[in-house]
PDB file of C-alpha atoms in Angstrom:
ATOM      1  CA  MET N   1      17.445 -33.778 -17.225  1.00  0.00           C
ATOM      2  CA  LEU N   2      13.932 -34.410 -18.084  1.00  0.00           C
ATOM      3  CA  TYR N   3      12.777 -32.984 -14.656  1.00  0.00           C
ATOM      4  CA  SER N   4      14.685 -29.800 -15.277  1.00  0.00           C
ATOM      5  CA  TYR N   5      13.136 -29.473 -18.895  1.00  0.00           C
ATOM      6  CA  VAL N   6       9.649 -29.873 -17.457  1.00  0.00           C
ATOM      7  CA  ALA N   7      10.499 -27.633 -14.534  1.00  0.00           C
ATOM      8  CA  LEU N   8      11.840 -24.899 -16.840  1.00  0.00           C
ATOM      9  CA  HIS N   9       9.057 -25.286 -19.348  1.00  0.00           C
ATOM     10  CA  THR N  10       6.502 -24.885 -16.554  1.00  0.00           C
ATOM     11  CA  ILE N  11       8.202 -21.822 -15.043  1.00  0.00           C
ATOM     12  CA  ARG N  12       8.597 -20.081 -18.508  1.00  0.00           C
ATOM     13  CA  LYS N  13       4.722 -20.793 -18.755  1.00  0.00           C
ATOM     14  CA  TYR N  14       4.059 -19.267 -15.391  1.00  0.00           C
ATOM     15  CA  ILE N  15       6.446 -16.191 -16.124  1.00  0.00           C
ATOM     16  CA  ALA N  16       5.075 -15.493 -19.626  1.00  0.00           C
ATOM     17  CA  LEU N  17       1.293 -15.605 -18.028  1.00  0.00           C
ATOM     18  CA  GLY N  18       2.559 -13.149 -15.370  1.00  0.00           C
ATOM     19  CA  LEU N  19       1.647 -15.942 -12.504  1.00  0.00           C
ATOM     20  CA  VAL N  20       5.217 -15.808 -10.957  1.00  0.00           C
ATOM     21  CA  GLU N  21       6.553 -12.586 -10.232  1.00  0.00           C
ATOM     22  CA  TRP N  22      10.040 -12.515  -8.507  1.00  0.00           C
ATOM     23  CA  PRO N  23      12.161  -9.375  -9.391  1.00  0.00           C
ATOM     24  CA  GLY N  24      15.380 -10.323 -11.289  1.00  0.00           C
ATOM     25  CA  LEU N  25      14.077 -14.152 -11.350  1.00  0.00           C
ATOM     26  CA  GLN N  26      15.417 -16.220 -14.137  1.00  0.00           C
ATOM     27  CA  PRO N  27      13.753 -19.305 -15.019  1.00  0.00           C
ATOM     28  CA  GLY N  28      16.688 -21.735 -14.506  1.00  0.00           C
ATOM     29  CA  TRP N  29      16.965 -20.623 -10.744  1.00  0.00           C
ATOM     30  CA  LEU N  30      13.984 -22.412 -10.217  1.00  0.00           C
ATOM     31  CA  ALA N  31      14.680 -25.832 -11.618  1.00  0.00           C
ATOM     32  CA  PRO N  32      16.554 -27.333  -8.734  1.00  0.00           C
ATOM     33  CA  PRO N  33      14.251 -25.847  -6.035  1.00  0.00           C
ATOM     34  CA  LEU N  34      11.203 -27.145  -7.723  1.00  0.00           C
ATOM     35  CA  LEU N  35      12.757 -30.653  -8.520  1.00  0.00           C
ATOM     36  CA  LEU N  36      13.920 -30.870  -4.788  1.00  0.00           C
ATOM     37  CA  LEU N  37      10.328 -29.988  -3.481  1.00  0.00           C
ATOM     38  CA  HIS N  38       8.912 -32.602  -5.936  1.00  0.00           C
ATOM     39  CA  CYS N  39      11.492 -35.206  -4.468  1.00  0.00           C
ATOM     40  CA  LEU N  40      10.388 -34.284  -1.003  1.00  0.00           C
ATOM     41  CA  HIS N  41       6.771 -33.684  -1.256  1.00  0.00           C
ATOM     42  CA  PHE N  42       5.785 -36.442  -3.678  1.00  0.00           C
ATOM     43  CA  GLY N  43       8.337 -38.973  -2.708  1.00  0.00           C
ATOM     44  CA  THR N  44       9.853 -39.168  -6.314  1.00  0.00           C
ATOM     45  CA  VAL N  45      12.393 -42.188  -6.489  1.00  0.00           C
ATOM     46  CA  VAL N  46      15.236 -42.163  -9.099  1.00  0.00           C
ATOM     47  CA  ALA N  47      17.523 -45.291  -9.032  1.00  0.00           C
ATOM     48  CA  GLY N  48      15.736 -46.837  -6.299  1.00  0.00           C
ATOM     49  CA  THR N  49      16.141 -44.245  -3.367  1.00  0.00           C
ATOM     50  CA  LEU N  50      14.936 -40.564  -2.352  1.00  0.00           C
ATOM     51  CA  PHE N  51      18.354 -40.171  -1.310  1.00  0.00           C
ATOM     52  CA  ILE N  52      19.642 -40.242  -4.869  1.00  0.00           C
ATOM     53  CA  SER N  53      17.083 -38.263  -6.025  1.00  0.00           C
ATOM     54  CA  ILE N  54      17.917 -35.617  -3.532  1.00  0.00           C
ATOM     55  CA  LEU N  55      21.519 -35.973  -4.494  1.00  0.00           C
ATOM     56  CA  ARG N  56      20.850 -35.700  -8.108  1.00  0.00           C
ATOM     57  CA  THR N  57      18.700 -32.452  -7.269  1.00  0.00           C
ATOM     58  CA  LEU N  58      21.598 -31.062  -5.376  1.00  0.00           C
ATOM     59  CA  LEU N  59      24.104 -31.766  -8.199  1.00  0.00           C
ATOM     60  CA  MET N  60      21.637 -30.069 -10.538  1.00  0.00           C
ATOM     61  CA  TYR N  61      21.794 -27.064  -8.358  1.00  0.00           C
ATOM     62  CA  LEU N  62      25.628 -26.910  -8.592  1.00  0.00           C
ATOM     63  CA  TRP N  63      25.354 -26.945 -12.559  1.00  0.00           C
ATOM     64  CA  VAL N  64      22.521 -24.247 -12.489  1.00  0.00           C
ATOM     65  CA  VAL N  65      24.693 -21.994 -10.239  1.00  0.00           C
ATOM     66  CA  VAL N  66      27.499 -22.487 -12.496  1.00  0.00           C
ATOM     67  CA  ARG N  67      25.265 -21.917 -15.447  1.00  0.00           C
ATOM     68  CA  TYR N  68      23.219 -19.058 -14.451  1.00  0.00           C
ATOM     69  CA  SER N  69      25.414 -17.508 -11.577  1.00  0.00           C
ATOM     70  CA  VAL N  70      22.523 -17.988  -8.909  1.00  0.00           C
ATOM     71  CA  PRO N  71      23.533 -16.542  -5.572  1.00  0.00           C
ATOM     72  CA  SER N  72      22.922 -19.346  -3.046  1.00  0.00           C
ATOM     73  CA  ILE N  73      20.312 -17.154  -1.014  1.00  0.00           C
ATOM     74  CA  ALA N  74      18.214 -17.330  -4.147  1.00  0.00           C
ATOM     75  CA  PHE N  75      18.006 -21.030  -3.921  1.00  0.00           C
ATOM     76  CA  VAL N  76      17.176 -20.898  -0.277  1.00  0.00           C
ATOM     77  CA  TYR N  77      14.626 -18.023  -0.830  1.00  0.00           C
ATOM     78  CA  ILE N  78      12.973 -20.019  -3.686  1.00  0.00           C
ATOM     79  CA  VAL N  79      12.610 -23.365  -1.735  1.00  0.00           C
ATOM     80  CA  TRP N  80      11.019 -21.330   1.126  1.00  0.00           C
ATOM     81  CA  GLU N  81       8.653 -19.522  -0.869  1.00  0.00           C
ATOM     82  CA  LEU N  82       7.644 -22.823  -2.803  1.00  0.00           C
ATOM     83  CA  VAL N  83       7.044 -24.809   0.691  1.00  0.00           C
ATOM     84  CA  GLN N  84       5.187 -22.022   2.555  1.00  0.00           C
ATOM     85  CA  GLU N  85       2.596 -21.367  -0.300  1.00  0.00           C
ATOM     86  CA  PRO N  86       0.973 -24.701  -0.298  1.00  0.00           C
ATOM     87  CA  ARG N  87       0.865 -24.782   3.453  1.00  0.00           C
ATOM     88  CA  ALA N  88      -1.109 -21.555   3.427  1.00  0.00           C
ATOM     89  CA  ASP N  89      -3.355 -22.826   0.675  1.00  0.00           C
ATOM     90  CA  LYS N  90      -4.402 -26.023   2.988  1.00  0.00           C
ATOM     91  CA  ARG N  91      -6.545 -23.640   5.125  1.00  0.00           C
ATOM     92  CA  SER N  92      -9.612 -25.814   4.671  1.00  0.00           C
ATOM     93  CA  LYS N  93     -10.643 -28.785   2.551  1.00  0.00           C
ATOM     94  CA  ASN N  94     -13.802 -26.953   0.934  1.00  0.00           C
ATOM     95  CA  SER N  95     -14.682 -27.788  -2.709  1.00  0.00           C
ATOM     96  CA  LEU N  96     -13.800 -24.210  -3.589  1.00  0.00           C
ATOM     97  CA  LYS N  97      -9.887 -23.193  -2.844  1.00  0.00           C
ATOM     98  CA  THR N  98      -7.960 -20.381  -3.078  1.00  0.00           C
ATOM     99  CA  SER N  99      -5.171 -20.684  -5.747  1.00  0.00           C
ATOM    100  CA  PRO N 100      -1.783 -19.271  -4.920  1.00  0.00           C
ATOM    101  CA  TYR N 101      -0.852 -18.719  -8.825  1.00  0.00           C
ATOM    102  CA  LEU N 102      -3.005 -15.877  -9.543  1.00  0.00           C
ATOM    103  CA  PRO N 103      -2.172 -13.544  -6.739  1.00  0.00           C
ATOM    104  CA  LYS N 104      -4.086 -10.166  -7.978  1.00  0.00           C
ATOM    105  CA  HIS N 105      -7.462 -11.694  -7.584  1.00  0.00           C
ATOM    106  CA  PRO N 106      -8.734 -14.261  -5.048  1.00  0.00           C
ATOM    107  CA  ALA N 107      -8.812 -17.144  -7.158  1.00  0.00           C
ATOM    108  CA  THR N 108     -10.562 -20.327  -6.706  1.00  0.00           C
ATOM    109  CA  ILE N 109     -10.745 -23.717  -8.527  1.00  0.00           C
ATOM    110  CA  VAL N 110     -12.986 -26.651  -8.243  1.00  0.00           C
ATOM    111  CA  SER N 111     -12.147 -30.013  -6.914  1.00  0.00           C
ATOM    112  CA  ASN N 112     -14.947 -31.942  -8.678  1.00  0.00           C
ATOM    113  CA  SER N 113     -16.047 -29.702 -11.612  1.00  0.00           C
ATOM    114  CA  ASP N 114     -18.323 -32.145 -13.182  1.00  0.00           C
ATOM    115  CA  LEU N 115     -20.556 -31.602 -10.219  1.00  0.00           C
ATOM    116  CA  TYR N 116     -20.875 -27.685 -10.755  1.00  0.00           C
ATOM    117  CA  SER N 117     -23.715 -25.902 -12.338  1.00  0.00           C
ATOM    118  CA  MET N 118     -23.244 -23.063 -14.833  1.00  0.00           C
ATOM    119  CA  GLU N 119     -23.861 -20.406 -12.238  1.00  0.00           C
ATOM    120  CA  GLU N 120     -21.067 -21.656 -10.064  1.00  0.00           C
ATOM    121  CA  ILE N 121     -18.730 -21.998 -13.002  1.00  0.00           C
ATOM    122  CA  VAL N 122     -19.572 -18.392 -13.622  1.00  0.00           C
ATOM    123  CA  ASP N 123     -18.730 -17.311  -9.834  1.00  0.00           C
ATOM    124  CA  ILE N 124     -15.311 -19.192 -10.388  1.00  0.00           C
ATOM    125  CA  LEU N 125     -14.570 -16.997 -13.304  1.00  0.00           C
ATOM    126  CA  ARG N 126     -15.532 -13.962 -11.400  1.00  0.00           C
ATOM    127  CA  ASN N 127     -13.334 -15.063  -8.483  1.00  0.00           C
ATOM    128  CA  ASN N 128     -10.484 -15.227 -10.794  1.00  0.00           C
ATOM    129  CA  GLY N 129     -10.856 -11.832 -12.477  1.00  0.00           C
ATOM    130  CA  LEU N 130     -12.449 -13.257 -15.525  1.00  0.00           C
ATOM    131  CA  GLU N 131     -15.965 -12.098 -14.799  1.00  0.00           C
ATOM    132  CA  SER N 132     -16.114 -10.286 -18.642  1.00  0.00           C
ATOM    133  CA  TYR N 133     -16.428 -13.772 -19.962  1.00  0.00           C
ATOM    134  CA  SER N 134     -19.334 -15.073 -17.390  1.00  0.00           C
ATOM    135  CA  GLN N 135     -22.308 -14.134 -19.904  1.00  0.00           C
ATOM    136  CA  LEU N 136     -20.487 -16.033 -22.612  1.00  0.00           C
ATOM    137  CA  PHE N 137     -20.308 -18.962 -20.353  1.00  0.00           C
ATOM    138  CA  LEU N 138     -23.813 -18.674 -19.686  1.00  0.00           C
ATOM    139  CA  ASP N 139     -24.695 -18.316 -23.318  1.00  0.00           C
ATOM    140  CA  HIS N 140     -22.907 -21.433 -24.294  1.00  0.00           C
ATOM    141  CA  ALA N 141     -24.292 -23.494 -21.395  1.00  0.00           C
ATOM    142  CA  ILE N 142     -21.000 -24.347 -20.070  1.00  0.00           C
ATOM    143  CA  ASP N 143     -21.267 -26.212 -16.950  1.00  0.00           C
ATOM    144  CA  GLY N 144     -18.753 -28.150 -14.838  1.00  0.00           C
ATOM    145  CA  GLN N 145     -18.721 -31.279 -17.024  1.00  0.00           C
ATOM    146  CA  VAL N 146     -18.480 -29.320 -20.326  1.00  0.00           C
ATOM    147  CA  LEU N 147     -15.854 -27.165 -18.842  1.00  0.00           C
ATOM    148  CA  SER N 148     -13.657 -30.339 -17.779  1.00  0.00           C
ATOM    149  CA  HIS N 149     -13.677 -31.402 -21.571  1.00  0.00           C
ATOM    150  CA  MET N 150     -12.842 -28.144 -23.085  1.00  0.00           C
ATOM    151  CA  THR N 151      -9.497 -26.953 -25.052  1.00  0.00           C
ATOM    152  CA  GLU N 152      -7.904 -23.901 -25.622  1.00  0.00           C
ATOM    153  CA  GLN N 153      -9.347 -24.085 -29.311  1.00  0.00           C
ATOM    154  CA  ASP N 154     -12.847 -24.530 -27.704  1.00  0.00           C
ATOM    155  CA  LEU N 155     -12.344 -21.163 -25.972  1.00  0.00           C
ATOM    156  CA  LYS N 156     -11.147 -19.532 -28.884  1.00  0.00           C
ATOM    157  CA  ASP N 157     -14.122 -20.845 -31.062  1.00  0.00           C
ATOM    158  CA  MET N 158     -16.208 -19.219 -27.976  1.00  0.00           C
ATOM    159  CA  GLY N 159     -15.055 -15.981 -28.886  1.00  0.00           C
ATOM    160  CA  ILE N 160     -12.344 -15.509 -26.102  1.00  0.00           C
ATOM    161  CA  ARG N 161      -9.721 -13.800 -28.349  1.00  0.00           C
ATOM    162  CA  ARG N 162      -7.366 -12.732 -25.727  1.00  0.00           C
ATOM    163  CA  ILE N 163      -4.649 -15.423 -25.490  1.00  0.00           C
ATOM    164  CA  GLY N 164      -3.824 -14.456 -21.799  1.00  0.00           C
ATOM    165  CA  ASP N 165      -7.426 -15.162 -20.622  1.00  0.00           C
ATOM    166  CA  ARG N 166      -7.584 -18.532 -22.402  1.00  0.00           C
ATOM    167  CA  LYS N 167      -4.330 -19.547 -20.901  1.00  0.00           C
ATOM    168  CA  ARG N 168      -5.693 -18.542 -17.335  1.00  0.00           C
ATOM    169  CA  ILE N 169      -8.790 -20.561 -17.980  1.00  0.00           C
ATOM    170  CA  MET N 170      -6.910 -23.323 -18.884  1.00  0.00           C
ATOM    171  CA  LEU N 171      -4.466 -23.022 -16.126  1.00  0.00           C
ATOM    172  CA  LEU N 172      -7.608 -23.211 -13.846  1.00  0.00           C
ATOM    173  CA  LEU N 173      -8.498 -26.441 -15.476  1.00  0.00           C
ATOM    174  CA  ASP N 174      -5.080 -28.004 -15.039  1.00  0.00           C
ATOM    175  CA  MET N 175      -4.937 -27.040 -11.560  1.00  0.00           C
ATOM    176  CA  GLU N 176      -8.453 -28.477 -11.212  1.00  0.00           C
ATOM    177  CA  LYS N 177      -7.393 -31.819 -12.703  1.00  0.00           C
ATOM    178  CA  GLU N 178      -4.260 -31.947 -10.575  1.00  0.00           C
ATOM    179  CA  ASN N 179      -6.374 -31.344  -7.409  1.00  0.00           C
ATOM    180  CA  SER N 180      -8.854 -34.135  -8.381  1.00  0.00           C
ATOM    181  CA  ASP N 181      -6.094 -36.591  -9.290  1.00  0.00           C
ATOM    182  CA  GLY N 182      -4.044 -35.861  -6.078  1.00  0.00           C
TER     183      GLY N 182
END
């Protein structure tokens, strides 16, 4: 059940930030499809085999159907959406990549942020709808190396008062770290 807790926590974070918008979506609906996608995509093995991981996911799906009254079509739709978005995102292997998580702005993240200058970091902020903080990042001399070590408290200390904007910047950092690890 650790997977379901992590999946639900992540989903609630995305919904709270307004990064996932599906009408009538209940966070519990996404846990089984996310776990199934994780098992298939990353080859997560539970108790020795991928088959058991998939079986465990399907059993969790049945539990969620009972718990949240999820229509079966919702499961299929959510899996389809989750499988399709990453494929559309793999258009090129440039250092700047479009993010599927911030649909209102053409989002970009950095694959090796340590190598980017202050101006390039400012461009990334602008591309993600955070242009109001461009001058602030320049004033504080935030380049890729500094940005990769920043915390949410650092952003608050810099003067970024809106929690939503701090969270969006941290989400960009999280996605960058996942991309450079993967």
